[in-house]
Coordinates of C-alpha atoms (C1' of nucleotides) in Angstrom, one line a residue:
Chain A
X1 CA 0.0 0.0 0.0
X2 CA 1.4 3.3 -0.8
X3 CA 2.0 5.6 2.1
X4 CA 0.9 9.4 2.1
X5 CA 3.4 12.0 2.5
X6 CA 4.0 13.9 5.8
X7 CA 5.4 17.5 5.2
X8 CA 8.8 17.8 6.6
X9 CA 7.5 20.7 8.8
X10 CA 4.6 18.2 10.4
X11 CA 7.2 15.4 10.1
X12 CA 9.5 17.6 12.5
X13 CA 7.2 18.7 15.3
X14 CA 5.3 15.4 15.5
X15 CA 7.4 12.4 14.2
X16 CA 7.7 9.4 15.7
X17 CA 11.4 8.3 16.7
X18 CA 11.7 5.4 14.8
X19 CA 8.7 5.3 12.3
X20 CA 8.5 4.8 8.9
X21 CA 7.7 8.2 6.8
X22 CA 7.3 8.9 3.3
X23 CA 8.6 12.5 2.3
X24 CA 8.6 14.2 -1.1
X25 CA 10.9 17.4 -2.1
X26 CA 13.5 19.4 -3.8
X27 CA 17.8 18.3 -3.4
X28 CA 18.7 21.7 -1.6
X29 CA 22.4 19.9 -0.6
X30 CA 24.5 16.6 -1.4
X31 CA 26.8 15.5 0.3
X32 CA 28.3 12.2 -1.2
X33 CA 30.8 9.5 0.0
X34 CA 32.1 6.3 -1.6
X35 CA 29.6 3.9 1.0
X36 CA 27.1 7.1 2.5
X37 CA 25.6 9.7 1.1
X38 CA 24.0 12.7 3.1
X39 CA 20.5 14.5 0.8
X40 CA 19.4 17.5 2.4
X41 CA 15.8 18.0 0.9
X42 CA 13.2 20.9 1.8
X43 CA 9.8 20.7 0.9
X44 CA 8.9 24.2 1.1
X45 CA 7.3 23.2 4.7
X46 CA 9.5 25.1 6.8
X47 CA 12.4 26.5 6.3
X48 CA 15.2 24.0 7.0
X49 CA 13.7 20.8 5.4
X50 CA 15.2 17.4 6.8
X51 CA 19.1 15.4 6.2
X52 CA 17.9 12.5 4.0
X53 CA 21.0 9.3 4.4
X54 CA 21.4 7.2 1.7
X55 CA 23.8 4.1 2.1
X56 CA 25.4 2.2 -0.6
X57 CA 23.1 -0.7 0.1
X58 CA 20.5 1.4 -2.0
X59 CA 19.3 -0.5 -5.3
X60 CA 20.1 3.1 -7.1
X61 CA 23.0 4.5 -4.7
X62 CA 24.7 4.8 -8.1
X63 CA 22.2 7.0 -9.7
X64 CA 21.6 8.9 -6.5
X65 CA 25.2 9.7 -6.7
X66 CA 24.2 11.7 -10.2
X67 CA 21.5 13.4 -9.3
X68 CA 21.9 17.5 -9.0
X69 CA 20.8 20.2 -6.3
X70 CA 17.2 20.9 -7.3
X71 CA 16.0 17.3 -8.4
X72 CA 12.7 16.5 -7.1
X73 CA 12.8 13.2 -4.8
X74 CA 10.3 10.8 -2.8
X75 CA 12.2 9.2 0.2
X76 CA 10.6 6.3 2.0
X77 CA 12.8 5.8 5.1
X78 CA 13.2 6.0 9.1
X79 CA 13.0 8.7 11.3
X80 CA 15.7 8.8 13.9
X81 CA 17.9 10.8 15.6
X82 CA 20.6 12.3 14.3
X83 CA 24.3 12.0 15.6
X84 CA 25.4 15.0 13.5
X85 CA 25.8 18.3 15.1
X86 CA 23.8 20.3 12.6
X87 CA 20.3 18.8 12.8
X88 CA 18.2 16.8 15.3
X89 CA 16.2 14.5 13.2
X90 CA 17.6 13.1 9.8
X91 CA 15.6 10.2 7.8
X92 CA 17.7 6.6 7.1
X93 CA 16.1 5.9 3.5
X94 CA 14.7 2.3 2.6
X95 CA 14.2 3.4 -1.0
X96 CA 14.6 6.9 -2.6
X97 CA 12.8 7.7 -6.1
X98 CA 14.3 10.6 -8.3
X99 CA 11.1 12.0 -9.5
X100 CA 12.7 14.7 -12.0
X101 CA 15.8 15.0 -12.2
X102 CA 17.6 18.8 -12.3
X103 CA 21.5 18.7 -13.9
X104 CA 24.1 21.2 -13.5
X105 CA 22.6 23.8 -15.4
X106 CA 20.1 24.7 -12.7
X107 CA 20.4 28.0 -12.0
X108 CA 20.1 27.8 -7.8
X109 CA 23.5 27.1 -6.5
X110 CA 24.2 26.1 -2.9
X111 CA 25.5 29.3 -2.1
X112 CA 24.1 32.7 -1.4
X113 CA 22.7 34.4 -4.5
X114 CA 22.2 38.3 -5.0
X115 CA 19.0 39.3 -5.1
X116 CA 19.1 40.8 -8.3
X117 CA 19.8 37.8 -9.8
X118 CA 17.4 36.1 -8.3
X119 CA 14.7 38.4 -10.0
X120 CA 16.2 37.3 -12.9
X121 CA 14.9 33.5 -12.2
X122 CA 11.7 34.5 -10.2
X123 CA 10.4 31.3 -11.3
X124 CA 13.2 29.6 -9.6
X125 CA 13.2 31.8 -6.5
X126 CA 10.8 30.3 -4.7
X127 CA 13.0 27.2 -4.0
X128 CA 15.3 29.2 -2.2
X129 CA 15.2 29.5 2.1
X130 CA 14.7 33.2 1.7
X131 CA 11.6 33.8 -0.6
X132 CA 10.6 30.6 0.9
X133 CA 10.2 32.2 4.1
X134 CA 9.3 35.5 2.3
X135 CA 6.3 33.6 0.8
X136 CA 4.8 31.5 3.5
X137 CA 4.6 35.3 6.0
X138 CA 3.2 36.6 3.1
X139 CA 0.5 33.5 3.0
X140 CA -0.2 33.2 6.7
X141 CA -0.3 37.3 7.0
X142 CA -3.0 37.5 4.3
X143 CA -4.9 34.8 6.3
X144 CA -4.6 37.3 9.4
X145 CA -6.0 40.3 7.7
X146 CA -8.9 38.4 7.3
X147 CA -8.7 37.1 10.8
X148 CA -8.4 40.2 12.3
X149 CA -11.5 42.0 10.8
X150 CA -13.5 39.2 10.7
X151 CA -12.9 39.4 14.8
X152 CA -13.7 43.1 14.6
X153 CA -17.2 42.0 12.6
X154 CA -16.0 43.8 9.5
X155 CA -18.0 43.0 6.3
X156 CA -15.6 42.0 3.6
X157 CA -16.2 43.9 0.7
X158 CA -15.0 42.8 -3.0
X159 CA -14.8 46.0 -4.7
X160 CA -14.5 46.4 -9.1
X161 CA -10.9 45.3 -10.2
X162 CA -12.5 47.2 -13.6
X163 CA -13.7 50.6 -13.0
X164 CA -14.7 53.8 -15.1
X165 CA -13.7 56.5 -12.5
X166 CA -10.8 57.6 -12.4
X167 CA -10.8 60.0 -9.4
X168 CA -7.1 60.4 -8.3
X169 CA -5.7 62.1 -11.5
X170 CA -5.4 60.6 -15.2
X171 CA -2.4 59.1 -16.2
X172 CA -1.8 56.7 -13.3
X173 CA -4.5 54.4 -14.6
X174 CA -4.5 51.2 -16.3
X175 CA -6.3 51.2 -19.9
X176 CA -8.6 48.5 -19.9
X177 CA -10.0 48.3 -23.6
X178 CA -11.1 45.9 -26.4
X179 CA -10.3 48.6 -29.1
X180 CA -7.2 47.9 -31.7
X181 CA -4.9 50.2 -30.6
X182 CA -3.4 50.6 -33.8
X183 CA -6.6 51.7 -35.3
X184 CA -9.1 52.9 -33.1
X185 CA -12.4 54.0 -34.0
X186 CA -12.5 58.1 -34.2
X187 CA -15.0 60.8 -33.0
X188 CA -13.3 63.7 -34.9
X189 CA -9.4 63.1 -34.2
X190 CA -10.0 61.3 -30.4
X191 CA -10.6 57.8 -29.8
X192 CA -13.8 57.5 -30.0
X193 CA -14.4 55.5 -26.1
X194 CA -18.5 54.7 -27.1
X195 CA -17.2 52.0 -28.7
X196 CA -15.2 50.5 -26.8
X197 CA -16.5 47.8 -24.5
X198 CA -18.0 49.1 -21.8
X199 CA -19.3 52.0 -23.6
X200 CA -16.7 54.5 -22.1
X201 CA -13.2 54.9 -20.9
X202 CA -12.2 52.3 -18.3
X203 CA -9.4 50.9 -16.4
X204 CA -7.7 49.3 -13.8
X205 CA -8.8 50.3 -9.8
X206 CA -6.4 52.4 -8.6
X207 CA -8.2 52.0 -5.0
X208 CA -11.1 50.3 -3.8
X209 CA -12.1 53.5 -1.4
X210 CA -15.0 55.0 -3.2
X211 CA -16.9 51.9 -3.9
X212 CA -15.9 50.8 -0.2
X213 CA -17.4 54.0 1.1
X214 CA -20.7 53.0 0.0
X215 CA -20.4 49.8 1.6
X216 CA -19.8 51.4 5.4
X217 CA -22.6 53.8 4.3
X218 CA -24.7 50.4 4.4
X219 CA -22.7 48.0 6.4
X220 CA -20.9 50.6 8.9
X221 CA -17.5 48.6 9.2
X222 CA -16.2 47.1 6.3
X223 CA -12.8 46.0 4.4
X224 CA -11.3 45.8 1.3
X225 CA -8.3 43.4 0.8
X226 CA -7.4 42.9 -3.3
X227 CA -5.1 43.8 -6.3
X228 CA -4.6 47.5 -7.2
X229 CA -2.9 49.0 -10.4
X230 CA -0.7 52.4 -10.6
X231 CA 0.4 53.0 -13.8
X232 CA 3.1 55.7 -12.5
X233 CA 6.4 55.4 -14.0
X234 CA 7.7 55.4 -10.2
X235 CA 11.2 53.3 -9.8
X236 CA 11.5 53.1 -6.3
X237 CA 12.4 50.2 -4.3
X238 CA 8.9 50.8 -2.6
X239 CA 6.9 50.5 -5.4
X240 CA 5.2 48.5 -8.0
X241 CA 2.8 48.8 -10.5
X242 CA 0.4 46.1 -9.0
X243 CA 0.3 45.3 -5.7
X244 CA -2.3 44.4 -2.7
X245 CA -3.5 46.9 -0.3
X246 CA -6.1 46.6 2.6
X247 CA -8.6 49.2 2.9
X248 CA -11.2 49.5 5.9
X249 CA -14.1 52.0 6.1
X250 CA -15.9 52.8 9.1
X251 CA -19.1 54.4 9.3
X252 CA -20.2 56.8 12.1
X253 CA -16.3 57.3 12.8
X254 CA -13.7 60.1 13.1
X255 CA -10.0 60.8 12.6
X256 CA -8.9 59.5 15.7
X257 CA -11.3 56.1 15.4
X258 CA -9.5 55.7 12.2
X259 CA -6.1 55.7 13.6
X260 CA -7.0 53.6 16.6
X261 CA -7.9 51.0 14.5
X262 CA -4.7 51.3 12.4
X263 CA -2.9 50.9 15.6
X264 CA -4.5 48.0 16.6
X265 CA -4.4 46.7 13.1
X266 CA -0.5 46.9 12.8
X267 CA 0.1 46.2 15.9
X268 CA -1.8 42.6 15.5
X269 CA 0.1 41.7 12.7
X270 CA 3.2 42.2 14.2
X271 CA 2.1 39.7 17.1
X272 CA 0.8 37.4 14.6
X273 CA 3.8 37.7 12.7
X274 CA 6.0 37.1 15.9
X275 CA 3.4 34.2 16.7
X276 CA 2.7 32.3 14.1
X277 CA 5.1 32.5 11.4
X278 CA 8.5 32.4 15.0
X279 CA 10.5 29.9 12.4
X280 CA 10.9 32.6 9.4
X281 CA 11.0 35.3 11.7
X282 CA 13.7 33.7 13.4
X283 CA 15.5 33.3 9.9
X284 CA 14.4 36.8 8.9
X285 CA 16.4 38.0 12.1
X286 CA 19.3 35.9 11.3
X287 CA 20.0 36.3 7.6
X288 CA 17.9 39.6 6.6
X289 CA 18.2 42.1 9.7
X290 CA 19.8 41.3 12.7
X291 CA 17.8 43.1 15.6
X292 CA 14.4 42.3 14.0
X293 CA 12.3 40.3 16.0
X294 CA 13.4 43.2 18.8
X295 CA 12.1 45.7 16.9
X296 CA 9.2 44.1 15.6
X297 CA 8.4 42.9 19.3
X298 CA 8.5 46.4 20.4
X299 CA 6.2 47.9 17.8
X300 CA 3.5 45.1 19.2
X301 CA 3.6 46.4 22.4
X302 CA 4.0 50.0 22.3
X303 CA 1.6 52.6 21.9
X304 CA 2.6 55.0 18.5
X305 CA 3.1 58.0 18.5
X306 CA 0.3 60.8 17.5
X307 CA 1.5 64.0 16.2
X308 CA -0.3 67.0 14.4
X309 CA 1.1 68.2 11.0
X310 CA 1.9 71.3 12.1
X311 CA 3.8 69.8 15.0
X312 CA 5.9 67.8 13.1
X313 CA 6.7 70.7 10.7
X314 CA 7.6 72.6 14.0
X315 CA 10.3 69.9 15.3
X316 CA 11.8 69.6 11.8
X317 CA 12.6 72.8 11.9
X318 CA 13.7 73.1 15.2
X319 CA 16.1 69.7 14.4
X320 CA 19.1 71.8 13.3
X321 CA 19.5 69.7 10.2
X322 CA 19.5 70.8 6.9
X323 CA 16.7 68.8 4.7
X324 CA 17.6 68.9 0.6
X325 CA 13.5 69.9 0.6
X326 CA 13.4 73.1 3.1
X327 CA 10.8 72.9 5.6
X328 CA 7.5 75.2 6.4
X329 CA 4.3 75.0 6.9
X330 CA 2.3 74.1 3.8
X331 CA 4.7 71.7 2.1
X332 CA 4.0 67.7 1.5
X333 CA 6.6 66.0 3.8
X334 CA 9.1 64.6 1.8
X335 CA 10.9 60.9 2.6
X336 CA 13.9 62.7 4.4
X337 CA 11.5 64.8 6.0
X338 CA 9.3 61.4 7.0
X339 CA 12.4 59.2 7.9
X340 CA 13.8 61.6 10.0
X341 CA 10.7 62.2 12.2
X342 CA 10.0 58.2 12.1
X343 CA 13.6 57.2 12.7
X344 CA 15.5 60.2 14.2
X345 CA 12.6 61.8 16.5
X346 CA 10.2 58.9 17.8
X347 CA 12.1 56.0 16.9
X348 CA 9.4 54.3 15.9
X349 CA 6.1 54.3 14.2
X350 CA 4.1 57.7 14.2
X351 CA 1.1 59.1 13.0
X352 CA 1.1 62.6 11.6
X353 CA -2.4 63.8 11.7
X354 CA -4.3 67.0 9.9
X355 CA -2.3 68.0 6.3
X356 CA -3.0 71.3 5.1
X357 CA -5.6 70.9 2.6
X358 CA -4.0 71.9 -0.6
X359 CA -1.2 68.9 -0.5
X360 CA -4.4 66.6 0.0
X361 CA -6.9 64.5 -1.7
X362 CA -11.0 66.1 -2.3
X363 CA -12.5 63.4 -0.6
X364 CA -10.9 64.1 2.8
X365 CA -12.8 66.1 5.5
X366 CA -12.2 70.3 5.8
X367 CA -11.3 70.3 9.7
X368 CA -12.6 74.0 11.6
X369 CA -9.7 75.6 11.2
X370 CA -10.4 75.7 7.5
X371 CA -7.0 75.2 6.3
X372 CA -6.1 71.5 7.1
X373 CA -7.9 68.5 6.4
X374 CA -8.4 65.3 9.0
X375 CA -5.9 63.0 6.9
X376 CA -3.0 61.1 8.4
X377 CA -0.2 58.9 7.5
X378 CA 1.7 56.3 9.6
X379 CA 5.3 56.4 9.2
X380 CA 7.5 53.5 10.1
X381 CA 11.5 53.3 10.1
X382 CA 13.0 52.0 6.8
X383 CA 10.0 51.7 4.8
X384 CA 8.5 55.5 5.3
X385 CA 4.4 55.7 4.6
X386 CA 2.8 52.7 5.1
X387 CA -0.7 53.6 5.7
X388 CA -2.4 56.7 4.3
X389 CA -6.0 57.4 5.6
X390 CA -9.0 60.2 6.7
X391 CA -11.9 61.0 7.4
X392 CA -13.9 61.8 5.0
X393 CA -15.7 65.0 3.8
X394 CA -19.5 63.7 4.9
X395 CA -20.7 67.3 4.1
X396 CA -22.1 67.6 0.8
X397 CA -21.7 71.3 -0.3
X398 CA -18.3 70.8 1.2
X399 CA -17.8 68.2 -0.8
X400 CA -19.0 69.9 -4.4
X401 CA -17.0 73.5 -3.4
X402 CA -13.6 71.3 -3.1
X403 CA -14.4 69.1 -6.2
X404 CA -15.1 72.4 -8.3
X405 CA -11.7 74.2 -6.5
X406 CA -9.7 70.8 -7.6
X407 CA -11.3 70.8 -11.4
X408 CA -13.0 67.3 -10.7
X409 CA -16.3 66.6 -12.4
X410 CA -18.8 66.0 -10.7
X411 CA -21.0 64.0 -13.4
X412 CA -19.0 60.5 -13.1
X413 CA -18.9 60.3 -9.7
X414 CA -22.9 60.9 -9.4
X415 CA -23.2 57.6 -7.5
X416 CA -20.2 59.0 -4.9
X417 CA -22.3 62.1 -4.6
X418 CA -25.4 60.5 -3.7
X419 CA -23.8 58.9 -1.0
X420 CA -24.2 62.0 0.8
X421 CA -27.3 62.8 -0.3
X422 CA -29.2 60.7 1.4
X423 CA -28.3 59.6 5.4
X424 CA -24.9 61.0 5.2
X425 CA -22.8 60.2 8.0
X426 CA -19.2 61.0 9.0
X427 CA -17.0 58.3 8.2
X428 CA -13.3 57.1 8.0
X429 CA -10.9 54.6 6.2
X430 CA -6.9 53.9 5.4
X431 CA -4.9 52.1 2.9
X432 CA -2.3 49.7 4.0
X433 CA 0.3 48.6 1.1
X434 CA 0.3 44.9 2.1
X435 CA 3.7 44.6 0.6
X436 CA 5.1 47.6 2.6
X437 CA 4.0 45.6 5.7
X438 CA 5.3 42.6 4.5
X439 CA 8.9 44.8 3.8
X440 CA 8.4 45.8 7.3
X441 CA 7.9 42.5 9.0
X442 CA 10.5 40.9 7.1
X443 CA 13.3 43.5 6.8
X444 CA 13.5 43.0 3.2
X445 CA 14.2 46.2 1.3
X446 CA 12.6 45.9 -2.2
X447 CA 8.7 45.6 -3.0
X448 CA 10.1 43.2 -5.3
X449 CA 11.4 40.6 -3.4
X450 CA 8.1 40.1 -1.4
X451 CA 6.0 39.8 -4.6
X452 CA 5.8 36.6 -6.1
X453 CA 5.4 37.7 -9.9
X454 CA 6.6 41.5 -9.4
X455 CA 5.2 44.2 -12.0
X456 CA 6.9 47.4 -12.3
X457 CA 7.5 49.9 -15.7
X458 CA 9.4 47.5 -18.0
X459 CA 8.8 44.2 -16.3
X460 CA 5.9 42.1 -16.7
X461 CA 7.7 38.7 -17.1
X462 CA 6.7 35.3 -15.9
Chain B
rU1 C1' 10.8 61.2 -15.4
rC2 C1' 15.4 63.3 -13.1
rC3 C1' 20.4 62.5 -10.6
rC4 C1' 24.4 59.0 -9.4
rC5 C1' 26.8 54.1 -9.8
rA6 C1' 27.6 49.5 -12.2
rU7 C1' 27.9 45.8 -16.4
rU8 C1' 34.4 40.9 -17.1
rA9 C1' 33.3 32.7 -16.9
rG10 C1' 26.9 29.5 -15.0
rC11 C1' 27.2 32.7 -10.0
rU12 C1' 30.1 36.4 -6.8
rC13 C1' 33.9 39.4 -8.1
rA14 C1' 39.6 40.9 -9.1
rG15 C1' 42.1 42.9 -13.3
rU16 C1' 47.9 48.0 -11.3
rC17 C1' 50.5 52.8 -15.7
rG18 C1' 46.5 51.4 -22.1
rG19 C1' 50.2 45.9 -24.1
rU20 C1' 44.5 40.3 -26.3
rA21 C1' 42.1 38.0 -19.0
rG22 C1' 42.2 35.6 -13.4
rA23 C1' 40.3 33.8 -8.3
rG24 C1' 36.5 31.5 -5.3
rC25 C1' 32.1 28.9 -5.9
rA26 C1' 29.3 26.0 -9.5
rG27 C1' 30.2 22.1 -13.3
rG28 C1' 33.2 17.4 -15.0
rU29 C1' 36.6 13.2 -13.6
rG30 C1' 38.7 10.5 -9.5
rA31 C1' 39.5 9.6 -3.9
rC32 C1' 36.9 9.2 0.7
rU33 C1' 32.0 5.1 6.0
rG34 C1' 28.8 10.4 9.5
rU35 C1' 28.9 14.9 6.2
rU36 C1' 27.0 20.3 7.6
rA37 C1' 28.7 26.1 2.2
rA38 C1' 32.0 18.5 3.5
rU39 C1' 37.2 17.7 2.2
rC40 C1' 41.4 16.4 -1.2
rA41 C1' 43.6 16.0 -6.4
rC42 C1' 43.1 17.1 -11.5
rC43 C1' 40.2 19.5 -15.6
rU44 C1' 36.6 22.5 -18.5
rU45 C1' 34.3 27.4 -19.3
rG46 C1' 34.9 34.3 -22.0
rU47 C1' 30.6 38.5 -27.8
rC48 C1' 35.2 41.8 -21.2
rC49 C1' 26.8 44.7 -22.4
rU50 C1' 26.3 47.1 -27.5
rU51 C1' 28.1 50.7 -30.8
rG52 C1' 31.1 54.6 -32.6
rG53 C1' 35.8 57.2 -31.5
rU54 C1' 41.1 58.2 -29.7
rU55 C1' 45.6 55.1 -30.2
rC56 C1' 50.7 51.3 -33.2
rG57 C1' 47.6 48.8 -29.5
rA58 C1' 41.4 49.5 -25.5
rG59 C1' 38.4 45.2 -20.4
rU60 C1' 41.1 49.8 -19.1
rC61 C1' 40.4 56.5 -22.1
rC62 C1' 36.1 59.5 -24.6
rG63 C1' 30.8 59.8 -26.9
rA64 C1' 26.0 57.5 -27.6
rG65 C1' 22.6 53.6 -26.4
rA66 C1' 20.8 49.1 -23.6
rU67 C1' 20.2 46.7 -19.1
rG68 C1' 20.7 46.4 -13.7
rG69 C1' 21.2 48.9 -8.9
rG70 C1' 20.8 53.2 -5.5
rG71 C1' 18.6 58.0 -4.5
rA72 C1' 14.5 61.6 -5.7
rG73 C1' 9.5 62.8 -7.4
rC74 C1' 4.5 60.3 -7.2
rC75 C1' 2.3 57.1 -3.3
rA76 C1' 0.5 52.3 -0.5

RNA sequence: UCCCCAUUAGCUCAGUCGGUAGAGCAGGUGACUGUUAAUCACCUUGUCCUUGGUUCGAGUCCGAGAUGGGGAGCCA
């Protein structure tokens, strides 16, 4: 009878010393000898896999000896101790099948790559301990977003992937069309967009906020979690052109409500992080950034820090150092600007709460003092903003004066409008970047390296 | 899109003053009964990114382009 596999990882915590096991995975090391051979194969379980010994009594030990780092094997054998210095258990093989063989051309060497040219073989990348690590946080972290609001009773919301408004600005959108782009039908000398397959221009969702807006109007708390396309020619190592971002909305909710819950929120995914994924962590801390899990440990326990814009603007000036950007109130913050205040004044992550209005977004509430809207960002060392969020502008003539002052018609966002129309309330969301928290967690330092498949301008392979 | 840096063997990199290229690892062959990036011996591998130019002679100097990286802007 043929025996199911055990996962190394299962095979490690709850093996029996002395059983019989069947295990299935990829050479990562070999180690031969004239009479022993020693097979270290990973699984992609966990991040060490298991020491596989092969002794020349083998009906294949020959073959074995031929086989190349990456070749896929099933390995009936023994668990037992192992009296080696480098691993606890180790498996004494009764019969060991080469599944597919990989020769010496494969790409993955048993050494330490860089990761640029790792990029280069992202279809190879996942076999390695780091993006193997990178890619089952990045699994049990997406399972925890859901966990977390689903405790909170938010109502998961799957907003349009394909959407015709296009509120942010033109020109960072995705086209989405069914027209031949080398000859598109005309309405005088423009493309004529009636035509075209959904009766008007459309494109990839550059955020899920509007339509999620209407959902708290109905729902009161709700979350987005899904894909999201910039097409902004932005070559930075924290962005891409399609990434994953997490956007709640609650209704009957303020500023500070908002930024509680992004507290909370980051501050539970750091503990689940530190919980439930301790093995990659633990390698993360090791290989990627030493100091991590300290830092990561701290961030779960500590309250952040809250500080008004025109605060911050007030400190940086009073810092003594001289920023590339000079610093007054009015201006965006810029990355020194937000790395210094994250890394140089708190230490930590920080809220910086109530922009001046004319650096900010239409949809985001006028505050009293006229001049600043109730938007903040969280900044955290290394990676800068990693969650953008306000409260939103509830008032309706508010709403239409700041749409006109920004040039934004009003006509295709009718729906939007109607929202507060009728039982208007005030309300409040963020976006996280779920790769920036992933960067965070992990202390990589490129968006890329925590993508599977990553999409930025010029790169769409695999 | 702008600014800076890089591009040499499959990978990581060295290459002095301008004189036609080298190491480690990987790979191949052999040795080895407990290895841990195994070890030891021997061996193979080059469009020096491309393209113009300077020069008796260019991996090396100059121009242009391509690709990669870092930083900036935009943001999550």
């Amino acid at each position: 009878m043929k025996r199911m596999r055990t996962r190394i990882k299962e095979l490690i915590a709850n093996g029996t010393k002395g059983s019989d096991y069947v295990v299935s995975g990829w050479v990562r090391s070999l180690r031969l000898s004239k009479e022993i051979a020693f097979i270290v194969i990973n699984d992609g379980s966990d991040v060490d896999g298991i020491q596989v010994v092969a002794e020349s009594d083998l009906a294949n030990f020959e073959q074995i000896g031929r086989i190349g780092t990456g070749s896929a094997l099933t390995v009936e054998g023994r668990l037992l101790e192992s009296p080696g210095a480098g691993q606890k258990w180790e498996i004494h093989s009764i019969s060991i099948t080469i599944i597919g063989m990989a020769d010496g051309n494969y790409p993955l060497q048993k050494k330490r790559h860089s990761f640029e040219y790792l990029r280069s073989i992202a279809h190879l990348r996942p076999r390695t301990n780091t993006f193997g690590a990178i890619f089952r946080l990045r699994s049990k972290l997406a399972q925890a977003v859901h966990r977390f609001f689903s405790e909170q009773n938010f109502l998961y919301v799957q907003t349009p992937i394909i959407t015709a408004s296009d509120c942010e600005g033109a020109g960072e959108l995705f086209r989405v069309t069914t027209l031949d782009a080398s000859n598109p039908p005309l309405l005088g000398c423009r493309t004529d967009f009636n035509q075209d397959f959904f009766g008007q221009k459309s494109g990839l969702t550059v955020s899920g906020q509007l339509e999620g807006e209407l959902f708290a109007l109905a729902f009161g708390d709700i979350y987005t979690f899904g894909p999201t396309f910039r097409a902004e020619n932005s070559n930075t190592a924290r962005h891409a052109s399609e990434f994953w971002m997490i956007e709640p909305e609650m209704a009957f909710s303020d500023l500070a409500d908002d930024a509680d819950l992004a507290e909370k929120f980051v501050r539970y995914l750091c503990r689940f992080a530190l919980e439930e994924c301790t093995d990659d962590m633990a390698f993360f801390d090791r290989h990627i950034e030493s100091g991590l899990l300290e830092r990561i440990r701290r961030v779960a326990e500590a309250d952040f820090v809250r500080m008004e814009y025109g605060e911050a603007i007030e400190l940086l000036k009073k810092s003594g150092t001289t920023f590339t950007y000079p610093v007054d109130w009015g201006v965006d913050l810029q990355t020194e600007h937000e790395r210094y205040i994250t890394e140089q004044i708190v230490g930590g992550p920080a809220f910086i709460l109530n922009y001046p209005k004319n650096i900010k977004a239409f949809y985001m509430r006028l505050n009293d003092d006229d001049r600043t809207v109730a938007a903040m960002d969280l900044l955290v060392p290394k990676v800068g903003e990693i969650i953008g969020g306000s409260q939103r502008e509830e008032r309706l003539d508010r709403l239409e004066l700041r749409m006109a002052e920004l040039g934004i018609a009003q006509e295709p966002l009718w729906w939007y409008l109607d929202s507060r129309r009728w039982g208007s309330c005030p309300h409040a969301g963020f976006g996280l970047g779920f790769e920036r928290m992933l960067m965070y967690l992990s202390g990589m330092d490129n968006i890329r390296d925590v993508i599977p498949f990553p999409r930025t301008p010029r790169h769409c392979e695999f």
